[in-house]
Every structure is written in structure tokens, then in C-alpha cells.
């Protein structure tokens, strides 16, 4: 069984390269698309590259949950993830229904993960306040 410190180190060893790859691939693919205006499979591949990096970020977060030995910390993270999911799905659903009226522009679907991350931060803050500041670290 891993210690909380080992779990954190393993998480960071996965997360930092993944999020760095996301930023570099997002910027790089946008530059290539703007400068060279690729078509077909090349355009699809360039669009997928940053998304694959986000999948790696999500995987690193899931592995943190799986490897976390502290049951309280793990439970609270899962609660925060579920709250973030509920907020993200709610915002996306409400926007979609309003979008159907043509009163708002199409929702930026690629912002679902950043929205979820914002919801995760919010949920963690609320749970920390609820628990009297105890964070299990």
C-alpha cells in the first residue's frame, strides 16, 4: 500500500506531464491549423492531440483516487468529483435547452473539462468548510 506522500508524488508524475502536453499541444495545434490550414485527417489529428492529453489528465486523477490510501481523503475527493460532475452536467444541459431556442450561441463543448475542474475546486472548498477545515493531509 502506498503512503499519501507516495500517492501524491505518483499523481504529480502523471499530472504535470499530461497538463504540460495539453498546453503545448493546444497551442501548437492551433498555430499549425491557423498557419497551414490542413484539411481532412490531418485536421482531425491536430484537433485530437490536445483532447488526448486531457484524457491523460483525467486518467491521472482517476489513478490518484484508486491509489489514495486515506479513506477520508479518497471519499471526499470522490464526493467533490460527483458534485463537479453534477454542476457540469447541469450547466451543459441548461445551456443546451436555451441553445435550442436560438437565444444563445452553441455551447463551447471543449470547455466541459475546464468547467468540471472549476466545479471540482468549488466542491473541494465547500467540503473543506463543511468539515471544519479538516482535509485529511
XYZ file of C-alpha atoms in Angstrom:
137
model
C 0.000 0.000 0.000
C 1.245 3.436 -0.883
C 1.574 6.246 1.621
C -0.290 9.520 0.969
C 3.043 11.135 0.075
C 3.852 8.391 -2.444
C 0.374 8.714 -3.920
C 0.894 12.460 -4.307
C 4.289 12.003 -5.975
C 2.889 9.438 -8.397
C -0.058 11.712 -9.171
C 2.217 14.669 -9.880
C 4.483 12.494 -12.039
C 1.423 11.731 -14.188
C -0.428 15.028 -13.967
C 2.390 17.520 -14.691
C 3.488 15.892 -17.981
C -0.149 15.432 -19.048
C -1.212 19.025 -18.392
C 2.028 20.315 -19.921
C 1.391 18.215 -23.019
C -2.148 19.605 -23.161
C -0.976 23.218 -23.105
C 1.786 22.607 -25.662
C -0.446 20.548 -27.963
C -3.298 23.036 -27.726
C -1.088 25.996 -28.585
C 0.881 24.050 -31.175
C -2.135 22.593 -32.939
C -3.864 25.978 -33.028
C -0.772 27.559 -34.583
C -0.429 24.788 -37.171
C -4.140 24.942 -38.038
C -4.029 28.722 -38.399
C -0.773 28.831 -40.384
C -1.200 25.815 -42.667
C -4.984 25.282 -42.727
C -4.761 21.480 -43.008
C -7.746 19.501 -44.219
C -9.199 16.052 -43.647
C -7.335 13.544 -41.496
C -4.519 15.980 -40.669
C -7.029 18.494 -39.285
C -8.777 15.798 -37.268
C -5.437 14.582 -35.868
C -4.467 18.120 -34.854
C -7.834 18.592 -33.167
C -7.481 15.294 -31.287
C -3.994 15.892 -29.891
C -4.978 18.265 -27.054
C -8.025 16.115 -26.298
C -5.817 13.050 -25.825
C -3.703 14.989 -23.352
C -6.866 15.866 -21.400
C -7.767 12.173 -21.355
C -4.339 11.567 -19.776
C -5.075 14.255 -17.153
C -8.395 12.576 -16.349
C -6.630 9.205 -16.126
C -4.065 10.657 -13.700
C -6.871 11.949 -11.495
C -8.594 8.576 -11.551
C -5.370 6.813 -10.615
C -4.980 9.185 -7.660
C -8.405 8.088 -6.400
C -7.563 4.408 -6.894
C -4.174 4.678 -5.173
C -5.168 7.025 -2.314
C -4.746 5.035 0.925
C -6.536 7.557 3.172
C -10.214 6.592 3.069
C -11.449 10.005 4.244
C -9.398 11.904 1.659
C -10.449 9.494 -1.079
C -14.134 9.708 -0.097
C -14.052 13.481 -0.050
C -12.372 13.646 -3.467
C -14.987 11.310 -4.914
C -17.716 13.491 -3.383
C -16.097 16.592 -4.888
C -15.815 14.879 -8.280
C -19.505 13.936 -8.163
C -20.506 17.489 -7.220
C -18.365 18.815 -10.077
C -19.975 16.337 -12.446
C -23.462 17.394 -11.315
C -22.590 21.084 -11.806
C -21.063 20.445 -15.243
C -23.980 18.344 -16.453
C -26.450 20.896 -15.095
C -24.762 23.853 -16.794
C -24.340 21.964 -20.077
C -27.955 20.743 -20.028
C -29.483 24.113 -19.174
C -27.356 25.796 -21.848
C -28.402 23.170 -24.406
C -32.095 23.773 -23.758
C -31.635 27.531 -24.075
C -29.496 26.920 -27.169
C -32.456 25.106 -28.717
C -34.341 28.430 -28.653
C -31.565 30.101 -30.712
C -31.256 32.733 -27.967
C -27.634 31.849 -27.140
C -24.729 30.677 -29.291
C -23.774 26.993 -29.377
C -22.148 25.991 -26.113
C -18.402 25.600 -26.265
C -18.273 21.849 -25.644
C -14.489 21.787 -25.364
C -14.849 23.823 -22.168
C -16.670 20.982 -20.378
C -13.489 19.749 -18.677
C -12.335 23.204 -17.509
C -15.885 23.780 -16.226
C -15.703 20.460 -14.379
C -12.333 21.458 -12.885
C -13.835 24.738 -11.665
C -16.697 22.760 -10.140
C -14.162 20.429 -8.509
C -12.318 23.351 -6.906
C -15.625 24.829 -5.708
C -16.773 21.480 -4.310
C -13.476 20.905 -2.503
C -13.777 24.336 -0.877
C -17.373 23.691 0.195
C -16.491 20.261 1.587
C -13.481 21.650 3.437
C -15.648 24.355 5.006
C -18.302 21.770 5.855
C -15.706 19.563 7.535
C -14.343 22.428 9.620
C -11.159 22.792 7.612
C -10.063 19.166 8.067
C -8.509 17.997 4.829
C -7.039 14.691 5.861
C -3.492 15.544 4.750
